[in-house]
mmCIF file with all atom_site columns, C-alpha atoms in Angstrom:
data_model
loop_
_atom_site.group_PDB
_atom_site.id
_atom_site.type_symbol
_atom_site.label_atom_id
_atom_site.label_alt_id
_atom_site.label_comp_id
_atom_site.label_asym_id
_atom_site.label_entity_id
_atom_site.label_seq_id
_atom_site.pdbx_PDB_ins_code
_atom_site.Cartn_x
_atom_site.Cartn_y
_atom_site.Cartn_z
_atom_site.occupancy
_atom_site.B_iso_or_equiv
_atom_site.pdbx_formal_charge
_atom_site.auth_seq_id
_atom_site.auth_comp_id
_atom_site.auth_asym_id
_atom_site.auth_atom_id
_atom_site.pdbx_PDB_model_num
ATOM 1   C CA . GLN J 1 1   ? 69.480 22.111 2.884  1.00 62.00 ? 1   GLN J CA 1
ATOM 2   C CA . THR J 1 2   ? 69.889 25.290 0.812  1.00 64.00 ? 2   THR J CA 1
ATOM 3   C CA . SER J 1 3   ? 68.232 28.525 1.886  1.00 67.00 ? 3   SER J CA 1
ATOM 4   C CA . VAL J 1 4   ? 66.023 28.235 -1.226 1.00 66.00 ? 4   VAL J CA 1
ATOM 5   C CA . GLY J 1 5   ? 65.001 24.735 -0.083 1.00 88.00 ? 5   GLY J CA 1
ATOM 6   C CA . VAL J 1 6   ? 64.320 25.936 3.468  1.00 93.00 ? 6   VAL J CA 1
ATOM 7   C CA . ALA J 1 7   ? 62.000 28.624 2.090  1.00 91.00 ? 7   ALA J CA 1
ATOM 8   C CA . GLN J 1 8   ? 59.629 25.895 0.848  1.00 93.00 ? 8   GLN J CA 1
ATOM 9   C CA . LEU J 1 9   ? 59.359 23.914 4.088  1.00 95.00 ? 9   LEU J CA 1
ATOM 10  C CA . ASN J 1 10  ? 56.244 23.514 6.244  1.00 96.00 ? 10  ASN J CA 1
ATOM 11  C CA . TRP J 1 11  ? 56.527 23.451 10.040 1.00 97.00 ? 11  TRP J CA 1
ATOM 12  C CA . ASP J 1 12  ? 57.144 19.702 10.381 1.00 96.00 ? 12  ASP J CA 1
ATOM 13  C CA . GLU J 1 13  ? 59.756 19.727 7.624  1.00 96.00 ? 13  GLU J CA 1
ATOM 14  C CA . LEU J 1 14  ? 61.392 22.809 9.104  1.00 96.00 ? 14  LEU J CA 1
ATOM 15  C CA . ARG J 1 15  ? 61.694 21.261 12.585 1.00 95.00 ? 15  ARG J CA 1
ATOM 16  C CA . LYS J 1 16  ? 63.200 18.104 11.046 1.00 95.00 ? 16  LYS J CA 1
ATOM 17  C CA . SER J 1 17  ? 65.644 20.140 8.966  1.00 95.00 ? 17  SER J CA 1
ATOM 18  C CA . ILE J 1 18  ? 66.741 22.137 12.052 1.00 96.00 ? 18  ILE J CA 1
ATOM 19  C CA . ALA J 1 19  ? 67.177 18.919 14.077 1.00 95.00 ? 19  ALA J CA 1
ATOM 20  C CA . GLU J 1 20  ? 69.396 17.416 11.370 1.00 94.00 ? 20  GLU J CA 1
ATOM 21  C CA . CYS J 1 21  ? 71.322 20.601 10.461 1.00 93.00 ? 21  CYS J CA 1
ATOM 22  C CA . ARG J 1 22  ? 75.114 20.402 10.065 1.00 93.00 ? 22  ARG J CA 1
ATOM 23  C CA . ALA J 1 23  ? 75.616 23.821 8.453  1.00 93.00 ? 23  ALA J CA 1
ATOM 24  C CA . CYS J 1 24  ? 78.021 25.143 11.115 1.00 93.00 ? 24  CYS J CA 1
ATOM 25  C CA . GLY J 1 25  ? 80.248 23.842 13.909 1.00 93.00 ? 25  GLY J CA 1
ATOM 26  C CA . LEU J 1 26  ? 77.659 24.370 16.654 1.00 93.00 ? 26  LEU J CA 1
ATOM 27  C CA . CYS J 1 27  ? 76.061 21.028 15.758 1.00 92.00 ? 27  CYS J CA 1
ATOM 28  C CA . ALA J 1 28  ? 79.119 19.147 17.070 1.00 92.00 ? 28  ALA J CA 1
ATOM 29  C CA . GLN J 1 29  ? 78.468 19.656 20.796 1.00 90.00 ? 29  GLN J CA 1
ATOM 30  C CA . ARG J 1 30  ? 74.694 20.040 20.974 1.00 94.00 ? 30  ARG J CA 1
ATOM 31  C CA . LYS J 1 31  ? 72.450 17.561 22.762 1.00 95.00 ? 31  LYS J CA 1
ATOM 32  C CA . GLN J 1 32  ? 69.646 18.745 20.495 1.00 96.00 ? 32  GLN J CA 1
ATOM 33  C CA . ALA J 1 33  ? 68.704 21.693 18.350 1.00 95.00 ? 33  ALA J CA 1
ATOM 34  C CA . VAL J 1 34  ? 66.202 24.147 19.831 1.00 96.00 ? 34  VAL J CA 1
ATOM 35  C CA . PRO J 1 35  ? 63.915 25.365 17.026 1.00 95.00 ? 35  PRO J CA 1
ATOM 36  C CA . GLY J 1 36  ? 61.606 27.573 19.110 1.00 96.00 ? 36  GLY J CA 1
ATOM 37  C CA . VAL J 1 37  ? 58.356 27.299 20.997 1.00 96.00 ? 37  VAL J CA 1
ATOM 38  C CA . GLY J 1 38  ? 54.891 28.792 21.022 1.00 97.00 ? 38  GLY J CA 1
ATOM 39  C CA . ASP J 1 39  ? 51.932 29.714 18.883 1.00 97.00 ? 39  ASP J CA 1
ATOM 40  C CA . GLU J 1 40  ? 52.837 29.090 15.239 1.00 96.00 ? 40  GLU J CA 1
ATOM 41  C CA . GLN J 1 41  ? 50.446 31.846 14.116 1.00 97.00 ? 41  GLN J CA 1
ATOM 42  C CA . ALA J 1 42  ? 51.455 34.305 16.841 1.00 98.00 ? 42  ALA J CA 1
ATOM 43  C CA . SER J 1 43  ? 51.111 38.061 16.593 1.00 98.00 ? 43  SER J CA 1
ATOM 44  C CA . TRP J 1 44  ? 54.242 38.432 18.752 1.00 98.00 ? 44  TRP J CA 1
ATOM 45  C CA . LEU J 1 45  ? 57.620 36.954 17.793 1.00 98.00 ? 45  LEU J CA 1
ATOM 46  C CA . TRP J 1 46  ? 60.411 37.251 20.369 1.00 98.00 ? 46  TRP J CA 1
ATOM 47  C CA . ILE J 1 47  ? 63.933 36.407 19.185 1.00 98.00 ? 47  ILE J CA 1
ATOM 48  C CA . GLY J 1 48  ? 66.874 35.814 21.503 1.00 97.00 ? 48  GLY J CA 1
ATOM 49  C CA . GLU J 1 49  ? 70.488 34.790 21.013 1.00 95.00 ? 49  GLU J CA 1
ATOM 50  C CA . GLY J 1 50  ? 70.936 31.030 21.266 1.00 95.00 ? 50  GLY J CA 1
ATOM 51  C CA . PRO J 1 51  ? 70.239 28.097 23.578 1.00 95.00 ? 51  PRO J CA 1
ATOM 52  C CA . GLY J 1 52  ? 72.135 27.771 26.863 1.00 92.00 ? 52  GLY J CA 1
ATOM 53  C CA . ALA J 1 53  ? 72.856 24.547 28.761 1.00 92.00 ? 53  ALA J CA 1
ATOM 54  C CA . GLU J 1 54  ? 69.319 24.120 30.139 1.00 93.00 ? 54  GLU J CA 1
ATOM 55  C CA . GLU J 1 55  ? 67.753 24.900 26.771 1.00 94.00 ? 55  GLU J CA 1
ATOM 56  C CA . ASP J 1 56  ? 70.090 22.421 25.060 1.00 94.00 ? 56  ASP J CA 1
ATOM 57  C CA . ALA J 1 57  ? 69.040 19.746 27.579 1.00 94.00 ? 57  ALA J CA 1
ATOM 58  C CA . ARG J 1 58  ? 65.298 20.425 27.336 1.00 94.00 ? 58  ARG J CA 1
ATOM 59  C CA . GLY J 1 59  ? 64.934 21.499 23.719 1.00 93.00 ? 59  GLY J CA 1
ATOM 60  C CA . GLU J 1 60  ? 63.049 24.690 24.590 1.00 94.00 ? 60  GLU J CA 1
ATOM 61  C CA . PRO J 1 61  ? 64.323 28.293 24.504 1.00 95.00 ? 61  PRO J CA 1
ATOM 62  C CA . PHE J 1 62  ? 64.484 30.470 27.614 1.00 95.00 ? 62  PHE J CA 1
ATOM 63  C CA . VAL J 1 63  ? 63.964 27.884 30.374 1.00 92.00 ? 63  VAL J CA 1
ATOM 64  C CA . GLY J 1 64  ? 66.590 28.988 32.931 1.00 89.00 ? 64  GLY J CA 1
ATOM 65  C CA . GLN J 1 65  ? 66.768 32.181 35.015 1.00 93.00 ? 65  GLN J CA 1
ATOM 66  C CA . ALA J 1 66  ? 66.702 34.310 31.859 1.00 93.00 ? 66  ALA J CA 1
ATOM 67  C CA . GLY J 1 67  ? 63.577 32.404 30.823 1.00 95.00 ? 67  GLY J CA 1
ATOM 68  C CA . LYS J 1 68  ? 61.872 33.201 34.110 1.00 96.00 ? 68  LYS J CA 1
ATOM 69  C CA . LEU J 1 69  ? 62.674 36.866 33.583 1.00 97.00 ? 69  LEU J CA 1
ATOM 70  C CA . LEU J 1 70  ? 61.368 36.719 30.003 1.00 97.00 ? 70  LEU J CA 1
ATOM 71  C CA . ASP J 1 71  ? 58.116 35.191 31.295 1.00 97.00 ? 71  ASP J CA 1
ATOM 72  C CA . ALA J 1 72  ? 57.877 38.067 33.795 1.00 97.00 ? 72  ALA J CA 1
ATOM 73  C CA . MET J 1 73  ? 58.527 40.577 30.991 1.00 97.00 ? 73  MET J CA 1
ATOM 74  C CA . LEU J 1 74  ? 55.747 39.000 28.925 1.00 97.00 ? 74  LEU J CA 1
ATOM 75  C CA . ALA J 1 75  ? 53.370 38.998 31.899 1.00 97.00 ? 75  ALA J CA 1
ATOM 76  C CA . ALA J 1 76  ? 54.107 42.682 32.552 1.00 96.00 ? 76  ALA J CA 1
ATOM 77  C CA . ILE J 1 77  ? 52.483 43.577 29.231 1.00 97.00 ? 77  ILE J CA 1
ATOM 78  C CA . GLY J 1 78  ? 49.685 41.025 29.488 1.00 97.00 ? 78  GLY J CA 1
ATOM 79  C CA . LEU J 1 79  ? 51.289 38.215 27.481 1.00 98.00 ? 79  LEU J CA 1
ATOM 80  C CA . ALA J 1 80  ? 52.108 34.581 28.226 1.00 97.00 ? 80  ALA J CA 1
ATOM 81  C CA . ARG J 1 81  ? 54.463 32.115 26.576 1.00 94.00 ? 81  ARG J CA 1
ATOM 82  C CA . GLY J 1 82  ? 52.617 30.153 23.882 1.00 92.00 ? 82  GLY J CA 1
ATOM 83  C CA . ASP J 1 83  ? 49.528 32.389 23.883 1.00 96.00 ? 83  ASP J CA 1
ATOM 84  C CA . ASP J 1 84  ? 49.785 34.460 20.671 1.00 98.00 ? 84  ASP J CA 1
ATOM 85  C CA . VAL J 1 85  ? 53.555 34.447 21.397 1.00 98.00 ? 85  VAL J CA 1
ATOM 86  C CA . TYR J 1 86  ? 56.346 32.541 19.648 1.00 98.00 ? 86  TYR J CA 1
ATOM 87  C CA . ILE J 1 87  ? 59.906 32.486 21.027 1.00 98.00 ? 87  ILE J CA 1
ATOM 88  C CA . ALA J 1 88  ? 62.907 31.676 18.832 1.00 97.00 ? 88  ALA J CA 1
ATOM 89  C CA . ASN J 1 89  ? 66.652 32.282 18.760 1.00 97.00 ? 89  ASN J CA 1
ATOM 90  C CA . ALA J 1 90  ? 69.186 33.616 16.257 1.00 96.00 ? 90  ALA J CA 1
ATOM 91  C CA . VAL J 1 91  ? 70.932 30.222 16.376 1.00 97.00 ? 91  VAL J CA 1
ATOM 92  C CA . LYS J 1 92  ? 69.244 26.911 17.098 1.00 97.00 ? 92  LYS J CA 1
ATOM 93  C CA . CYS J 1 93  ? 72.222 25.109 18.685 1.00 95.00 ? 93  CYS J CA 1
ATOM 94  C CA . ARG J 1 94  ? 74.083 25.994 21.870 1.00 94.00 ? 94  ARG J CA 1
ATOM 95  C CA . PRO J 1 95  ? 77.328 27.922 21.413 1.00 93.00 ? 95  PRO J CA 1
ATOM 96  C CA . PRO J 1 96  ? 80.109 26.349 23.558 1.00 91.00 ? 96  PRO J CA 1
ATOM 97  C CA . GLY J 1 97  ? 80.289 27.880 27.034 1.00 88.00 ? 97  GLY J CA 1
ATOM 98  C CA . ASN J 1 98  ? 77.228 29.984 26.220 1.00 85.00 ? 98  ASN J CA 1
ATOM 99  C CA . ARG J 1 99  ? 79.401 32.406 24.242 1.00 91.00 ? 99  ARG J CA 1
ATOM 100 C CA . THR J 1 100 ? 77.779 34.854 21.821 1.00 91.00 ? 100 THR J CA 1
ATOM 101 C CA . PRO J 1 101 ? 77.096 33.237 18.432 1.00 93.00 ? 101 PRO J CA 1
ATOM 102 C CA . GLU J 1 102 ? 79.530 34.250 15.698 1.00 93.00 ? 102 GLU J CA 1
ATOM 103 C CA . THR J 1 103 ? 78.378 36.086 12.573 1.00 92.00 ? 103 THR J CA 1
ATOM 104 C CA . ALA J 1 104 ? 78.999 33.030 10.358 1.00 95.00 ? 104 ALA J CA 1
ATOM 105 C CA . GLU J 1 105 ? 76.979 30.806 12.724 1.00 95.00 ? 105 GLU J CA 1
ATOM 106 C CA . MET J 1 106 ? 74.045 33.230 12.692 1.00 95.00 ? 106 MET J CA 1
ATOM 107 C CA . ALA J 1 107 ? 74.272 33.482 8.904  1.00 95.00 ? 107 ALA J CA 1
ATOM 108 C CA . ALA J 1 108 ? 74.182 29.680 8.584  1.00 95.00 ? 108 ALA J CA 1
ATOM 109 C CA . CYS J 1 109 ? 71.077 29.546 10.797 1.00 96.00 ? 109 CYS J CA 1
ATOM 110 C CA . PHE J 1 110 ? 69.303 32.582 9.358  1.00 96.00 ? 110 PHE J CA 1
ATOM 111 C CA . PRO J 1 111 ? 67.355 30.726 6.617  1.00 96.00 ? 111 PRO J CA 1
ATOM 112 C CA . PHE J 1 112 ? 65.612 28.766 9.405  1.00 97.00 ? 112 PHE J CA 1
ATOM 113 C CA . LEU J 1 113 ? 64.692 31.950 11.268 1.00 97.00 ? 113 LEU J CA 1
ATOM 114 C CA . GLN J 1 114 ? 63.627 33.595 8.007  1.00 96.00 ? 114 GLN J CA 1
ATOM 115 C CA . ARG J 1 115 ? 61.316 30.649 7.292  1.00 97.00 ? 115 ARG J CA 1
ATOM 116 C CA . GLN J 1 116 ? 59.883 30.756 10.822 1.00 97.00 ? 116 GLN J CA 1
ATOM 117 C CA . ILE J 1 117 ? 59.029 34.438 10.343 1.00 98.00 ? 117 ILE J CA 1
ATOM 118 C CA . ALA J 1 118 ? 57.407 33.680 6.969  1.00 97.00 ? 118 ALA J CA 1
ATOM 119 C CA . LEU J 1 119 ? 55.319 30.851 8.464  1.00 97.00 ? 119 LEU J CA 1
ATOM 120 C CA . ILE J 1 120 ? 54.296 32.730 11.619 1.00 97.00 ? 120 ILE J CA 1
ATOM 121 C CA . GLN J 1 121 ? 53.625 36.080 9.893  1.00 97.00 ? 121 GLN J CA 1
ATOM 122 C CA . PRO J 1 122 ? 53.901 37.992 13.180 1.00 98.00 ? 122 PRO J CA 1
ATOM 123 C CA . LYS J 1 123 ? 52.505 41.479 13.551 1.00 97.00 ? 123 LYS J CA 1
ATOM 124 C CA . LEU J 1 124 ? 55.541 42.539 15.621 1.00 98.00 ? 124 LEU J CA 1
ATOM 125 C CA . ILE J 1 125 ? 59.062 41.237 16.269 1.00 98.00 ? 125 ILE J CA 1
ATOM 126 C CA . VAL J 1 126 ? 60.919 41.921 19.530 1.00 98.00 ? 126 VAL J CA 1
ATOM 127 C CA . LEU J 1 127 ? 64.698 41.403 19.366 1.00 97.00 ? 127 LEU J CA 1
ATOM 128 C CA . LEU J 1 128 ? 66.340 40.497 22.662 1.00 97.00 ? 128 LEU J CA 1
ATOM 129 C CA . GLY J 1 129 ? 69.977 41.560 22.668 1.00 95.00 ? 129 GLY J CA 1
ATOM 130 C CA . ARG J 1 130 ? 72.770 42.353 20.256 1.00 93.00 ? 130 ARG J CA 1
ATOM 131 C CA . ALA J 1 131 ? 73.079 38.935 18.573 1.00 94.00 ? 131 ALA J CA 1
ATOM 132 C CA . ALA J 1 132 ? 69.386 38.903 17.669 1.00 96.00 ? 132 ALA J CA 1
ATOM 133 C CA . VAL J 1 133 ? 69.760 42.413 16.223 1.00 96.00 ? 133 VAL J CA 1
ATOM 134 C CA . ASN J 1 134 ? 72.775 41.356 14.130 1.00 94.00 ? 134 ASN J CA 1
ATOM 135 C CA . SER J 1 135 ? 70.941 38.283 12.873 1.00 95.00 ? 135 SER J CA 1
ATOM 136 C CA . VAL J 1 136 ? 67.682 39.968 11.871 1.00 95.00 ? 136 VAL J CA 1
ATOM 137 C CA . LEU J 1 137 ? 68.683 43.552 11.038 1.00 94.00 ? 137 LEU J CA 1
ATOM 138 C CA . GLY J 1 138 ? 72.347 43.100 10.114 1.00 89.00 ? 138 GLY J CA 1
ATOM 139 C CA . ASP J 1 139 ? 75.029 45.330 11.607 1.00 74.00 ? 139 ASP J CA 1
ATOM 140 C CA . SER J 1 140 ? 72.798 48.329 12.122 1.00 69.00 ? 140 SER J CA 1
ATOM 141 C CA . GLY J 1 141 ? 74.452 50.183 14.968 1.00 75.00 ? 141 GLY J CA 1
ATOM 142 C CA . SER J 1 142 ? 74.549 49.758 18.717 1.00 84.00 ? 142 SER J CA 1
ATOM 143 C CA . LEU J 1 143 ? 71.722 48.279 20.751 1.00 89.00 ? 143 LEU J CA 1
ATOM 144 C CA . ALA J 1 144 ? 71.509 51.543 22.699 1.00 88.00 ? 144 ALA J CA 1
ATOM 145 C CA . GLY J 1 145 ? 71.147 53.453 19.422 1.00 90.00 ? 145 GLY J CA 1
ATOM 146 C CA . LEU J 1 146 ? 68.348 51.184 18.205 1.00 92.00 ? 146 LEU J CA 1
ATOM 147 C CA . ARG J 1 147 ? 66.294 51.296 21.394 1.00 94.00 ? 147 ARG J CA 1
ATOM 148 C CA . GLY J 1 148 ? 63.374 53.698 21.237 1.00 92.00 ? 148 GLY J CA 1
ATOM 149 C CA . LYS J 1 149 ? 63.181 53.469 17.447 1.00 93.00 ? 149 LYS J CA 1
ATOM 150 C CA . THR J 1 150 ? 61.018 51.196 15.317 1.00 93.00 ? 150 THR J CA 1
ATOM 151 C CA . ALA J 1 151 ? 63.028 49.159 12.833 1.00 94.00 ? 151 ALA J CA 1
ATOM 152 C CA . VAL J 1 152 ? 61.496 47.157 9.989  1.00 95.00 ? 152 VAL J CA 1
ATOM 153 C CA . TYR J 1 153 ? 61.967 43.558 8.880  1.00 96.00 ? 153 TYR J CA 1
ATOM 154 C CA . ARG J 1 154 ? 60.955 42.878 5.281  1.00 95.00 ? 154 ARG J CA 1
ATOM 155 C CA . ASP J 1 155 ? 59.375 39.521 4.486  1.00 92.00 ? 155 ASP J CA 1
ATOM 156 C CA . GLY J 1 156 ? 58.697 39.726 0.761  1.00 89.00 ? 156 GLY J CA 1
ATOM 157 C CA . ASP J 1 157 ? 56.155 42.534 0.378  1.00 91.00 ? 157 ASP J CA 1
ATOM 158 C CA . ARG J 1 158 ? 55.324 42.588 4.090  1.00 92.00 ? 158 ARG J CA 1
ATOM 159 C CA . GLU J 1 159 ? 56.967 45.051 6.463  1.00 95.00 ? 159 GLU J CA 1
ATOM 160 C CA . ILE J 1 160 ? 57.016 43.896 10.070 1.00 97.00 ? 160 ILE J CA 1
ATOM 161 C CA . PRO J 1 161 ? 57.815 46.463 12.780 1.00 97.00 ? 161 PRO J CA 1
ATOM 162 C CA . VAL J 1 162 ? 60.732 45.523 15.045 1.00 97.00 ? 162 VAL J CA 1
ATOM 163 C CA . VAL J 1 163 ? 61.402 46.635 18.627 1.00 97.00 ? 163 VAL J CA 1
ATOM 164 C CA . VAL J 1 164 ? 64.879 46.187 20.114 1.00 97.00 ? 164 VAL J CA 1
ATOM 165 C CA . THR J 1 165 ? 65.523 45.627 23.821 1.00 97.00 ? 165 THR J CA 1
ATOM 166 C CA . TYR J 1 166 ? 67.989 43.958 26.164 1.00 97.00 ? 166 TYR J CA 1
ATOM 167 C CA . HIS J 1 167 ? 68.410 40.222 26.490 1.00 96.00 ? 167 HIS J CA 1
ATOM 168 C CA . PRO J 1 168 ? 67.007 38.922 29.805 1.00 96.00 ? 168 PRO J CA 1
ATOM 169 C CA . ALA J 1 169 ? 70.400 37.365 30.675 1.00 94.00 ? 169 ALA J CA 1
ATOM 170 C CA . TYR J 1 170 ? 71.962 40.826 30.347 1.00 96.00 ? 170 TYR J CA 1
ATOM 171 C CA . LEU J 1 171 ? 69.249 42.325 32.568 1.00 97.00 ? 171 LEU J CA 1
ATOM 172 C CA . LEU J 1 172 ? 70.002 39.748 35.287 1.00 96.00 ? 172 LEU J CA 1
ATOM 173 C CA . ARG J 1 173 ? 73.561 41.118 35.387 1.00 96.00 ? 173 ARG J CA 1
ATOM 174 C CA . ASN J 1 174 ? 72.613 44.784 34.908 1.00 96.00 ? 174 ASN J CA 1
ATOM 175 C CA . LEU J 1 175 ? 69.551 45.397 37.059 1.00 92.00 ? 175 LEU J CA 1
ATOM 176 C CA . PRO J 1 176 ? 69.428 49.205 36.564 1.00 93.00 ? 176 PRO J CA 1
ATOM 177 C CA . ASP J 1 177 ? 68.684 48.635 32.866 1.00 95.00 ? 177 ASP J CA 1
ATOM 178 C CA . LYS J 1 178 ? 65.438 46.848 33.755 1.00 95.00 ? 178 LYS J CA 1
ATOM 179 C CA . ALA J 1 179 ? 63.759 50.278 33.785 1.00 96.00 ? 179 ALA J CA 1
ATOM 180 C CA . LYS J 1 180 ? 64.907 50.847 30.185 1.00 96.00 ? 180 LYS J CA 1
ATOM 181 C CA . ALA J 1 181 ? 63.634 47.400 29.199 1.00 97.00 ? 181 ALA J CA 1
ATOM 182 C CA . TRP J 1 182 ? 60.258 48.300 30.741 1.00 97.00 ? 182 TRP J CA 1
ATOM 183 C CA . GLU J 1 183 ? 60.157 51.420 28.500 1.00 97.00 ? 183 GLU J CA 1
ATOM 184 C CA . ASP J 1 184 ? 60.847 49.167 25.500 1.00 97.00 ? 184 ASP J CA 1
ATOM 185 C CA . LEU J 1 185 ? 58.070 46.752 26.492 1.00 97.00 ? 185 LEU J CA 1
ATOM 186 C CA . CYS J 1 186 ? 55.597 49.601 26.867 1.00 97.00 ? 186 CYS J CA 1
ATOM 187 C CA . ARG J 1 187 ? 56.617 50.866 23.417 1.00 97.00 ? 187 ARG J CA 1
ATOM 188 C CA . ALA J 1 188 ? 56.136 47.363 21.982 1.00 98.00 ? 188 ALA J CA 1
ATOM 189 C CA . ARG J 1 189 ? 52.689 47.079 23.555 1.00 97.00 ? 189 ARG J CA 1
ATOM 190 C CA . ALA J 1 190 ? 51.639 50.500 22.179 1.00 97.00 ? 190 ALA J CA 1
ATOM 191 C CA . LEU J 1 191 ? 53.036 49.641 18.756 1.00 97.00 ? 191 LEU J CA 1
ATOM 192 C CA . MET J 1 192 ? 51.136 46.347 18.664 1.00 97.00 ? 192 MET J CA 1
ATOM 193 C CA . LYS J 1 193 ? 47.944 48.198 19.560 1.00 97.00 ? 193 LYS J CA 1
ATOM 194 C CA . ALA J 1 194 ? 48.559 50.633 16.702 1.00 95.00 ? 194 ALA J CA 1
ATOM 195 C CA . VAL J 1 195 ? 49.313 47.810 14.232 1.00 94.00 ? 195 VAL J CA 1
ATOM 196 C CA . ARG J 1 196 ? 46.119 45.963 15.190 1.00 94.00 ? 196 ARG J CA 1
ATOM 197 C CA . GLU J 1 197 ? 44.097 49.158 14.855 1.00 93.00 ? 197 GLU J CA 1
ATOM 198 C CA . THR J 1 198 ? 45.555 49.905 11.409 1.00 90.00 ? 198 THR J CA 1
ATOM 199 C CA . GLN J 1 199 ? 44.808 46.357 10.235 1.00 86.00 ? 199 GLN J CA 1
ATOM 200 C CA . ARG J 1 200 ? 41.288 46.502 11.654 1.00 86.00 ? 200 ARG J CA 1
ATOM 201 C CA . LEU J 1 201 ? 40.584 49.754 9.830  1.00 86.00 ? 201 LEU J CA 1
ATOM 202 C CA . GLY J 1 202 ? 42.411 48.617 6.680  1.00 69.00 ? 202 GLY J CA 1
#
């Protein structure tokens, strides 16, 4: 499936195309591809790195300990998985040993993510961790340097604001940074409020 072909797909076709994808080596060891989960017209799009072992087994992103923390992060700003929220990953198949996806793997998978963004038309994108940043924004500096700023993802003529924060799996290993992640979530919540207000007035 070429990236031009992917750009024409509806949700059912996209899920089928992801399930059958052989564009990179990650397909060799997967139990199943993990397209994403949630409200397909969500205002909030959260993008992580790639499926781990539990996600690969269940076909849903963020179901292990990192998933529990992500659910807690959502709840902290009044959100819930599946309720105006869609969760996806930079790559749809599990990297061996849960390693970080390689640039070529993310590039092979990016047309799928690009199509998901186009179909969802989120008001705000939250990138969880370095791999998600590389996938969506390219190599645009360190995660620390991007925190606290609003980046932009361009989908045709639309500009979607992007907030960058830590991946929940990283936060489980680096508890002091949870306070920084909370700052990022508060920024995201305030930004969403501003976006909604602008659209209401516009």
